[in-house]
XYZ file of C-alpha atoms in Angstrom:
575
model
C -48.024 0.330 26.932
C -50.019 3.135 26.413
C -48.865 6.801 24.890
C -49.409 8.820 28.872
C -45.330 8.116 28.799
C -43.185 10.976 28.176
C -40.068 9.472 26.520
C -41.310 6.364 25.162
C -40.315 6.630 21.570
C -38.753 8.692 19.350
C -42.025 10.314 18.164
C -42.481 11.118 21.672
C -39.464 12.799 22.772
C -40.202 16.634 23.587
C -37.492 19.363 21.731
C -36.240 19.830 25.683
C -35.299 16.180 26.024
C -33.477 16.523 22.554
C -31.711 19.767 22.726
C -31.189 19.923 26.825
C -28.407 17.084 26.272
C -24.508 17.128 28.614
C -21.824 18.290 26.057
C -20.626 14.729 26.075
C -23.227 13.644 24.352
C -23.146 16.144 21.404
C -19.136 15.593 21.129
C -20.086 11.803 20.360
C -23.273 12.796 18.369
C -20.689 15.204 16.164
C -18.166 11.950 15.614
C -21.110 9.879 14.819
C -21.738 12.609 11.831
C -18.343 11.956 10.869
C -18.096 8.316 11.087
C -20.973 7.875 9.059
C -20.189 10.306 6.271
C -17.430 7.480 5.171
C -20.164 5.200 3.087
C -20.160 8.047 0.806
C -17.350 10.425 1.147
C -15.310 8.788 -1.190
C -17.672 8.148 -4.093
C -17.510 11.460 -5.725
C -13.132 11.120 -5.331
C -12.742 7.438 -6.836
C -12.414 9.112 -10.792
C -9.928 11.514 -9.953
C -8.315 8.884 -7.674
C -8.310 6.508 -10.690
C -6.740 9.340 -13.315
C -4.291 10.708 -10.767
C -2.719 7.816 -9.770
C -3.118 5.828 -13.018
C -5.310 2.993 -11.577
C -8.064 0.533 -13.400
C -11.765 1.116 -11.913
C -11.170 -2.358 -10.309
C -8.157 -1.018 -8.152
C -10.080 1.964 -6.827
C -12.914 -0.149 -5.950
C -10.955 -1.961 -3.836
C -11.049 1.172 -1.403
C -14.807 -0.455 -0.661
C -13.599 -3.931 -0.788
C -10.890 -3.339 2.001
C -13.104 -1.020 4.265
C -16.177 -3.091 4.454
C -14.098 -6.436 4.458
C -12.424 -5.121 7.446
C -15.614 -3.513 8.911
C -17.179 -6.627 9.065
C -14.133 -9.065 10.556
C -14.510 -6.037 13.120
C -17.700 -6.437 13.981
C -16.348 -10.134 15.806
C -14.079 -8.362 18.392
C -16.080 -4.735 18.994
C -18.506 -6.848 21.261
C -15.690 -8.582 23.015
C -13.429 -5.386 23.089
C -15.857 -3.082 24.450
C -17.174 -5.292 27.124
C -13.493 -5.653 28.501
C -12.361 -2.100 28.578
C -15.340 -0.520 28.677
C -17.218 1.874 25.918
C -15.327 5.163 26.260
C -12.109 3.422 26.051
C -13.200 1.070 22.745
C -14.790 4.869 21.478
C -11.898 7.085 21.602
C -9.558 3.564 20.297
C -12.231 3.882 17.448
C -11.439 7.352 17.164
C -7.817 7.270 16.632
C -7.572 4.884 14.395
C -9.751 6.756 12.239
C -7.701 9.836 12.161
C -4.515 7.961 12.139
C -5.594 6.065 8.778
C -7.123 8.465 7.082
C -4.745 11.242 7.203
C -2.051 8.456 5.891
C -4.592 7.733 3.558
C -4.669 11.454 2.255
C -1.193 11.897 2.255
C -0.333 8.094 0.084
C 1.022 8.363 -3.447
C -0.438 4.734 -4.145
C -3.684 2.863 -4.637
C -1.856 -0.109 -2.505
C -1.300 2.031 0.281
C -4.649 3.843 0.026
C -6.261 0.378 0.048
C -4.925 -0.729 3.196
C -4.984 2.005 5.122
C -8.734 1.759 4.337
C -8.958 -1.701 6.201
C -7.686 0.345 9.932
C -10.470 2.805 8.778
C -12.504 0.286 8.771
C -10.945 -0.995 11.916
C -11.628 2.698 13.722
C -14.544 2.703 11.929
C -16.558 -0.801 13.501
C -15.056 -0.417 17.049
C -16.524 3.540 16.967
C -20.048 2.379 15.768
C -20.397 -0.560 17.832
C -20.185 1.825 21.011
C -21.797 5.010 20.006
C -25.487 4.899 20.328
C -25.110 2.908 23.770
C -23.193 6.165 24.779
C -25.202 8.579 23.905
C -28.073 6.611 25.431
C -26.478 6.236 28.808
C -25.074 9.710 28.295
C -28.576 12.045 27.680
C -30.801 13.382 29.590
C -34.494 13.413 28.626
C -34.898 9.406 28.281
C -33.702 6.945 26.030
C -36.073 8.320 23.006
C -34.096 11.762 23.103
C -30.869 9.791 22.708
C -32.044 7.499 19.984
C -33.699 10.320 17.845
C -29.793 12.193 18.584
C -28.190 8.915 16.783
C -30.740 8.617 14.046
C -30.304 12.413 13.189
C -26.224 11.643 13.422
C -26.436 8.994 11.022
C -28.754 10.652 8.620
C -26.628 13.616 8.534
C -23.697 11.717 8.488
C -24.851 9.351 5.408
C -26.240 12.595 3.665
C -23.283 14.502 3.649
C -20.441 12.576 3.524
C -21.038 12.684 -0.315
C -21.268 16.434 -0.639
C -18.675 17.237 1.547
C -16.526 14.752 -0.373
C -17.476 16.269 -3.339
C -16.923 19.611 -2.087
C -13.085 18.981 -0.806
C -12.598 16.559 -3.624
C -13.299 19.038 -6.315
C -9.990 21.027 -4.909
C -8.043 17.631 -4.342
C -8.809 13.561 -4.075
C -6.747 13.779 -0.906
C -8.888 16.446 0.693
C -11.949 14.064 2.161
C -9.389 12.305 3.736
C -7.190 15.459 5.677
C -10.959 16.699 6.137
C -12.046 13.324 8.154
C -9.199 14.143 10.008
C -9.493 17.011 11.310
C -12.936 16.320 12.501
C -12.715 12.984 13.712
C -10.120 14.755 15.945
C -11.830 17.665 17.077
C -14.429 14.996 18.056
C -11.916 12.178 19.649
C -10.756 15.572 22.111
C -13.853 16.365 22.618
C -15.219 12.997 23.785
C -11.996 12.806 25.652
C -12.441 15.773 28.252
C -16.213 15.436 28.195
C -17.253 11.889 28.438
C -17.057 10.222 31.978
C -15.320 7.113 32.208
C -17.084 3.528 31.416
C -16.660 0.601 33.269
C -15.828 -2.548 31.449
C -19.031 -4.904 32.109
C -18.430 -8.028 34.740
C -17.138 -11.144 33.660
C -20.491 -13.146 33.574
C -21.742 -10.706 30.772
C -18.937 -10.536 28.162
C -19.417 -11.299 24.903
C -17.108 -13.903 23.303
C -15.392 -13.612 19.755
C -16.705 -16.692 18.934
C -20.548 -15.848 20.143
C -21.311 -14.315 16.594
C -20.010 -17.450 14.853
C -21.868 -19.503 16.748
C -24.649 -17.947 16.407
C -24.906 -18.161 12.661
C -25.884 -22.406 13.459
C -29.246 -20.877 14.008
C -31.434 -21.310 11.105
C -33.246 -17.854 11.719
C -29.571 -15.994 11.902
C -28.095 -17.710 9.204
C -30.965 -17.245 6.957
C -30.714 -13.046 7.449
C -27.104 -13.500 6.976
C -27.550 -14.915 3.458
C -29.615 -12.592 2.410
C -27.730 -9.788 3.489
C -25.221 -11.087 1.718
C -27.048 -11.226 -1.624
C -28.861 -8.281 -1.229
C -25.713 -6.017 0.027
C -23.951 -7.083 -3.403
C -26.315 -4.954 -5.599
C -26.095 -2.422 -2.512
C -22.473 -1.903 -2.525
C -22.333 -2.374 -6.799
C -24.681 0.994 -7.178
C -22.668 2.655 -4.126
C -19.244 1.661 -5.522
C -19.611 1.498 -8.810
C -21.758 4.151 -10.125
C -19.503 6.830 -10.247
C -17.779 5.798 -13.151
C -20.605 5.227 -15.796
C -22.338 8.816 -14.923
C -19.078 10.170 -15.814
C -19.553 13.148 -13.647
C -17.345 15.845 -12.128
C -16.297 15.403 -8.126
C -19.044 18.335 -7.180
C -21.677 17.123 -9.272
C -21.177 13.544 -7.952
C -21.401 15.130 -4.260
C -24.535 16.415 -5.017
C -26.086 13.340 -6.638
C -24.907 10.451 -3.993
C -26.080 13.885 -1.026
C -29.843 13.488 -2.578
C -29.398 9.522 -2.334
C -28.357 9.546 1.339
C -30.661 11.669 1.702
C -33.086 9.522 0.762
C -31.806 6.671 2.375
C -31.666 8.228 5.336
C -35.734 9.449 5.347
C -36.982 6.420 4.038
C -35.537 4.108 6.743
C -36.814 6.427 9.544
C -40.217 7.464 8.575
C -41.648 5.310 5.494
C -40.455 1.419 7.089
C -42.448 1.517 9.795
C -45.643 2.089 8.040
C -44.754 -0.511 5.286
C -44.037 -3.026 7.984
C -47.570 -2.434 9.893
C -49.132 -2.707 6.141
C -47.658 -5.705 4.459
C -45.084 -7.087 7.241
C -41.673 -7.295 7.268
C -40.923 -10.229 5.181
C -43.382 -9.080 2.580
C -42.095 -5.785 2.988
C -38.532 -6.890 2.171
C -39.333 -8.911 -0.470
C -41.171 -5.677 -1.900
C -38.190 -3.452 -1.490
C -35.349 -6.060 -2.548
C -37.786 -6.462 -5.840
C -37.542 -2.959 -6.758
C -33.935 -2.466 -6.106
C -33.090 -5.455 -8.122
C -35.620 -3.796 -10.941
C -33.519 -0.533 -10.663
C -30.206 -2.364 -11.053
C -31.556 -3.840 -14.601
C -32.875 -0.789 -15.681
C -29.518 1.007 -15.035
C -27.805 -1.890 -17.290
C -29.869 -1.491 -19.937
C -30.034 2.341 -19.943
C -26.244 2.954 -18.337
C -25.112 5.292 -21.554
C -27.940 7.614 -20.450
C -26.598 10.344 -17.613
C -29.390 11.396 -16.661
C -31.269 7.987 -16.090
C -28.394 6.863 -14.137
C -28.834 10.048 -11.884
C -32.718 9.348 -11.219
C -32.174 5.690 -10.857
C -29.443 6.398 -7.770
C -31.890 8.360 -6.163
C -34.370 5.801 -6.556
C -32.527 3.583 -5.239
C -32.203 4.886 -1.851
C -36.065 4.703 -1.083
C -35.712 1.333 -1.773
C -32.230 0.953 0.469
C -33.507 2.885 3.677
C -36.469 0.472 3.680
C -34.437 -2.122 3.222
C -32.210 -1.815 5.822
C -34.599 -1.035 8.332
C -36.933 -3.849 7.838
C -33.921 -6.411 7.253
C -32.763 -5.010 10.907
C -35.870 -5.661 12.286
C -35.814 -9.360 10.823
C -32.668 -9.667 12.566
C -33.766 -8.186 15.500
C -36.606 -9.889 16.606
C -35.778 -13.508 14.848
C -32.545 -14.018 16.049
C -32.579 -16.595 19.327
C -29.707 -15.040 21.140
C -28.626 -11.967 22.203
C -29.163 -8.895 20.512
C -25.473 -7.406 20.372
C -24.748 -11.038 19.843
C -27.230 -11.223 16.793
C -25.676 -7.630 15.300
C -22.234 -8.694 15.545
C -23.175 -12.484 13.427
C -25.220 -10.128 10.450
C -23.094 -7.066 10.385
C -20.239 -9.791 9.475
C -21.860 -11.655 6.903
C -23.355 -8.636 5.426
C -20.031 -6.790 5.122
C -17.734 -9.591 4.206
C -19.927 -10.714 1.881
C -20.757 -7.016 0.037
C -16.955 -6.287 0.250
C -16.656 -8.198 -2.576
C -19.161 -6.408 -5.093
C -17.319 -3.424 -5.806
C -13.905 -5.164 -7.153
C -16.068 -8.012 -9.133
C -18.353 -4.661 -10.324
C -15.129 -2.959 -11.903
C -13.430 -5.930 -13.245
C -16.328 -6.597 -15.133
C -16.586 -3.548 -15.943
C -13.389 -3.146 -17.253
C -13.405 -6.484 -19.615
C -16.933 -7.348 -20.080
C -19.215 -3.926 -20.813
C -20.497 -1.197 -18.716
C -23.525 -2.771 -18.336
C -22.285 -6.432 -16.710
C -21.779 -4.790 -13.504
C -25.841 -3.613 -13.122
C -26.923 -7.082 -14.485
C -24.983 -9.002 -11.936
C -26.338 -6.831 -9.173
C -29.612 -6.861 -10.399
C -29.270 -10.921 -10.465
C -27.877 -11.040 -6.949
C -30.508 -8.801 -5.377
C -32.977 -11.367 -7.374
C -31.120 -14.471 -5.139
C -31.575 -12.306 -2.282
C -35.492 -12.514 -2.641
C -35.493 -16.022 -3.141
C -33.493 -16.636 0.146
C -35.693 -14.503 1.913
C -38.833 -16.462 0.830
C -36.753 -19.956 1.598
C -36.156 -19.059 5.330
C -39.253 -16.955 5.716
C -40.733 -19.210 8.218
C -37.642 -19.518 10.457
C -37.711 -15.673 9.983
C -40.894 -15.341 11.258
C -41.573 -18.039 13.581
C -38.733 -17.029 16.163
C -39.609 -13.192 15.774
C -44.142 -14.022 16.529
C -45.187 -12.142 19.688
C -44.443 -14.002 22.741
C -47.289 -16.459 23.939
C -50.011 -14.466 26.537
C -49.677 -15.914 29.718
C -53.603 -15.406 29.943
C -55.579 -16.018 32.757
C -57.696 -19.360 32.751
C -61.158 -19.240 30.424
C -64.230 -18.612 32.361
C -67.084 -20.520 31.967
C -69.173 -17.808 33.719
C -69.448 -14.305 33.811
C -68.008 -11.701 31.743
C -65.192 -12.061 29.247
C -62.021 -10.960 30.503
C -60.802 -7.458 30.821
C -57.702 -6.689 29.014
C -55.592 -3.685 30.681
C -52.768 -1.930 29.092
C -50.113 0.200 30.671
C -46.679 2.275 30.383
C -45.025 5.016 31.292
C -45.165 7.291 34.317
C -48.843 6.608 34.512
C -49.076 2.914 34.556
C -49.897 2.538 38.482
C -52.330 5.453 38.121
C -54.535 3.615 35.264
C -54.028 0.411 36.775
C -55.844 1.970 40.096
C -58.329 4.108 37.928
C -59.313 0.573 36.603
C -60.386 -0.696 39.915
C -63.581 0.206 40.238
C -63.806 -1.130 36.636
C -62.757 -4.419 37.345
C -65.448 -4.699 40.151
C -68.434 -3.542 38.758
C -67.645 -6.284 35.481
C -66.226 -8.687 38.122
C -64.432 -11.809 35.909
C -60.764 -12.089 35.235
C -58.276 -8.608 34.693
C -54.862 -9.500 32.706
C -52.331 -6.501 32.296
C -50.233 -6.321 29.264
C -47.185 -3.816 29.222
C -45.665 -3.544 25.750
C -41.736 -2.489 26.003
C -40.841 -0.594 22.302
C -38.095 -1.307 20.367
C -36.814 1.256 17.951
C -34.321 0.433 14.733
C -32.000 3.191 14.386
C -32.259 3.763 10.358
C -31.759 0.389 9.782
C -28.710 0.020 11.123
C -29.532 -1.337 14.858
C -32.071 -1.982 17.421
C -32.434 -0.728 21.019
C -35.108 -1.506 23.253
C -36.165 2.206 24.562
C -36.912 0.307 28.361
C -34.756 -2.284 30.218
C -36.084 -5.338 31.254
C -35.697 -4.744 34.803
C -37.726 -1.238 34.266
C -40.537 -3.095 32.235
C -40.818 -5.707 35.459
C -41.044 -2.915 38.156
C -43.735 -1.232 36.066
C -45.213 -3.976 35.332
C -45.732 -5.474 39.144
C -46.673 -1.751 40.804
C -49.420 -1.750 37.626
C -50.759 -5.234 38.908
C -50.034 -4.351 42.534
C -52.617 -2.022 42.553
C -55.197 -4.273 41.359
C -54.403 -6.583 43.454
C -54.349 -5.144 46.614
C -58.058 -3.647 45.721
C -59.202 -7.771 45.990
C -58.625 -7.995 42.207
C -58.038 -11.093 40.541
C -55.457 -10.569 37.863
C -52.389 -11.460 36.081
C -50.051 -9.765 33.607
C -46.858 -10.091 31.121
C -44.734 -8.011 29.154
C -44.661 -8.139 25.103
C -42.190 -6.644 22.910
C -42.626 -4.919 19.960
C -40.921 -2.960 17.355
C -41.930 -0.525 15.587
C -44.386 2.911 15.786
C -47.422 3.376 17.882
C -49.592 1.414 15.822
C -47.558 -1.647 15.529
C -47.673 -1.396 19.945
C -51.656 -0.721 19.280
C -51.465 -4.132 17.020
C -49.381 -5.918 19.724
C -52.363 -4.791 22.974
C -54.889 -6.232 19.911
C -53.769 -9.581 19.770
C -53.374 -10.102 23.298
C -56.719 -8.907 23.327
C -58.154 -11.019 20.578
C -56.368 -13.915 22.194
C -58.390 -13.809 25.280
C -61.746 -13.148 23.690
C -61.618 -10.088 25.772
C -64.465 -8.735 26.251
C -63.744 -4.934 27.310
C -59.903 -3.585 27.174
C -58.932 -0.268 28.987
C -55.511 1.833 27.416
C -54.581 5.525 28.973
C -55.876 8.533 26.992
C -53.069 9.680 24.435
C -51.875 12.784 25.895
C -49.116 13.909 23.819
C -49.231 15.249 20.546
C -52.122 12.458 19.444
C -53.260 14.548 15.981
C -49.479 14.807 15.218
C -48.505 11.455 15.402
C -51.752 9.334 16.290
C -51.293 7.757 19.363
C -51.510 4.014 20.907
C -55.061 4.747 22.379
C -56.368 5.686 19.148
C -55.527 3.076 17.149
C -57.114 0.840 20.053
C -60.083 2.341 19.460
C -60.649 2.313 15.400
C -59.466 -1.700 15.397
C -59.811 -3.233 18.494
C -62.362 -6.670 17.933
C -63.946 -5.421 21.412
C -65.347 -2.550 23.734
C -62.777 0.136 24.625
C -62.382 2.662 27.458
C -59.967 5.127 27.175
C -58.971 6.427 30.808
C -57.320 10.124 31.521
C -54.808 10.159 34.120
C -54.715 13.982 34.130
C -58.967 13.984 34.501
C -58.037 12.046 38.341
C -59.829 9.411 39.831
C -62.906 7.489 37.904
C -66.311 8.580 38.305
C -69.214 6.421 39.244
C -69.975 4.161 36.166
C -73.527 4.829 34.440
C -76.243 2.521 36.145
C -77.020 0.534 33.181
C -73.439 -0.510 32.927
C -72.552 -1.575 36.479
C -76.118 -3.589 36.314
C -75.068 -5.536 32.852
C -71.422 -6.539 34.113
C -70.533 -5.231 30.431
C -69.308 -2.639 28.480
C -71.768 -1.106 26.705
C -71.779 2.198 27.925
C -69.180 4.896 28.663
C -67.685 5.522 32.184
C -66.775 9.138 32.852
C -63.662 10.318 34.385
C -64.163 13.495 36.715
């Protein structure tokens, strides 16, 4: 794939194709904001929940416990649900049960009742996620890399600030978060209501069982991610839960605090992963982050009567958590050997039943053990989760390698193989402007078209091109070759990640054929801003390079010395 497409990535998508979106899409984009702010919203509340209604720390951590218990057994049916009554239907159910449970919430005089109505936020909460982003993505104009870069700036707004606006309302009343989720979640649900076309439910042959995300957990790659989500999301969900009480803060000034870790959270998953993935890999990369969180957790036990280190260590901590999430996603994502919904479904379980139970363990120790206890034990689990990761590491990464090249035969004469790369609106034209190329080298041509995959802040994956796009692309790209007498053959190769991890992806395949010239399109969109695919071609690839301009037209005569050689030691000149 090469950068000449115009909505290829997130990076890529133009302010038009973000902004120039249908009023459906912005009424889900607004409930996304919403939906998210709930990780947060009701950290700043849970002291003045505690002294109003005369319950232990333990009790009001069960608010977490009950909403990401819940969350998770969700994440079973949302699959199954929304692939039987389609996504608008399973989106506005979401919806309601959001408002419904937490305006009961804000109007309960117990912790019982507060605690269970929590679960069916949960509830509201999984069946609204599990449906939004494929929405919005077959809702926007612009491409799918407008309508991912929509959901990733939902959820970082969302995560960001649901704290501060629960601080905010809080600092008037505990119950006012709640009456406020309300109200918005139900200015969105009428909005997505009127605007939002109807969905079909998908055919029989392509539902998704209940049962799929179980089984899928008998894998050794899925099973392995699950387990250390599970580890790892216990010293998540201790700091998230937990911290509140020991910083002994005020609801505003806890608003502002958890609002500058979202914040980070939120920026660190999106823009600082990716590069740390290219760089040291994702397992490595994990391992990296999960060491420092764990390293935070122990320094916040050993300094927890200090405010102020508490404060700095939270906002640590979400660096650490935003890269976490997105490179444990992408370990998911491309290790898993079944279907991706499938493979979301089986983690986003694990993870969330298993965290759920952090934040009641965190304040009963709390409450009979020392302040400390609770950071310790986090620290310890986040520890387990590194060791897990480095046990399964090889079923992590074996499944998730790029897929075998389906190179052409080695040639015992001639010159090396020519490696072409294309995507995007432009693919047939550099496949043809590599014609006369091909001829004047003679030897082998193999066409590689790599088909992005972007993780949403860490919390899912979509791949920004179907499959049946990538083939059609794909065969007009080699269909122009071959009806100019060219030998050649091709394949498609997935990859996820920035530009440079597709530039790493066109490098192997190159690499693996000994190639001995490869030919990308000229990066024609904001290159110095971003740095394009073509680019980092050129500074790493183990062979010749010719960068082609599809806006220059059709391919000049190659310099004599060139054509004569059957190499590529020269330049070729587009005109």
């Amino acid at each position: 794939m090469t950068s000449t497409s115009t909505s290829t990535t997130p990076e890529h998508a133009t302010q038009r194709g973000f902004f120039s979106q249908p009023k459906a899409v912005w009424a889900v984009a607004f409930a996304a904001v919403v939906s998210f702010m709930g990780l947060g919203l009701v950290d700043p509340i849970l002291p003045a929940i505690a002294k109003d209604l005369q319950a232990s720390p333990s009790q009001v951590e069960l608010l977490f416990t009950s909403y990401f218990a819940f969350t998770g057994i969700s994440m079973l049916v949302t699959s199954a649900v929304a692939s039987r009554i389609g996504s608008k239907r399973t989106l506005l159910g979401g919806l309601a049960l959001i408002i419904v449970f937490s305006a009961l919430a804000g109007a309960s005089n117990s912790i019982g009742a507060i605690v269970g109505l929590r679960a069916g936020w949960g509830l509201g909460n999984a069946l609204f996620i599990a449906t939004a982003l494929s929405v919005i993505i077959g809702s926007a104009t612009g491409g799918v890399a407008g309508a991912v870069m929509l959901y990733e700036a939902a959820l970082g707004l969302g995560i960001s600030v649901g704290p501060l606006l629960g601080g905010e309302l809080g600092a008037i009343s505990w119950r006012g978060p709640f009456f406020g989720v309300a109200v918005l979640m139900t200015i969105g649900l009428v909005a997505t209501a009127i605007l939002l076309d109807r969905t079909p439910a998908s055919p029989a042959r392509e539902r998704i069982s209940v049962l799929d995300p179980l089984r899928a957990l008998r894998h050794r790659a899925t099973r392995g991610s699950g387990l250390v989500a599970v580890f790892y999301n216990f010293g998540f969900f201790t700091l998230l839960a937990y911290t509140p009480f020991p910083l002994g803060l005020g609801a505003h000034q806890l608003g502002y605090v958890f609002c500058c870790w979202g914040v980070m959270l939120a920026v660190f998953a999106v823009f600082v992963a990716p590069p740390i993935s290219r760089r040291f890999g994702d397992i490595r990369g994990l391992a990296g982050a999960l060491a420092g969180i764990a390293v935070l957790l122990a320094v916040m036990g050993v300094l927890h009567a200090s405010q102020t280190a508490l404060i700095v260590c939270v906002i640590i901590a979400g660096t650490f958590l935003g890269i976490t999430n997105t490179l444990m996603t992408q370990v998911v994502m491309e290790s898993a050997p079944v279907q991706r919904p499938v493979a979301s479904a089986a983690y986003s379980f694990v993870r969330f039943c298993g965290g759920a139970v952090a934040p009641f363990v965190a304040g009963k120790l709390g409450e009979h053990v020392s302040v400390a206890s609770p950071f310790y034990l986090g620290a310890g689990m986040t520890a387990i989760a590194i060791a897990v990761l480095w046990h399964y590491r090889e079923a992590l990464v074996a499944v998730g390698d790029p897929e075998p090249a389906r190179a052409p035969e080695p040639v015992t004469a001639g010159p090396a193989p020519m490696l072409v790369a294309v995507g995007g609106p432009a693919a047939r034209q550099i496949a043809a402007m590599t014609v006369p190329v091909a001829r004047a080298r003679g030897g082998a041509v193999h066409v590689v078209h790599v088909v992005e995959r972007d993780v949403v802040a860490g919390e899912d994956a979509i791949d920004l091109e179907t499959q049946t796009e990538a083939v059609a692309l794909l065969d007009a790209a080699m269909g122009e070759l071959r009806a100019a007498g060219v030998p050649v053959t091709g394949e498609i190769v997935h990859s996820t990640g920035t530009h440079a991890e597709v530039a790493a992806r066109i490098m192997d395949r190159a690499a693996l054929l000994s190639a001995g010239l490869v030919v990308v399109g000229a990066d024609t969109e904001r290159p110095a801003l971003h740095g394009g695919i073509a680019s980092h071609v050129v500074a790493h690839a183990p062979s010749h390079v010719i960068v082609l301009n599809p806006r220059a037209g059709a391919l000049g005569r190659p310099i004599p010395s060139v054509a004569a050689q059957g190499d590529a030691r020269g330049l070729w000149h587009a005109t």
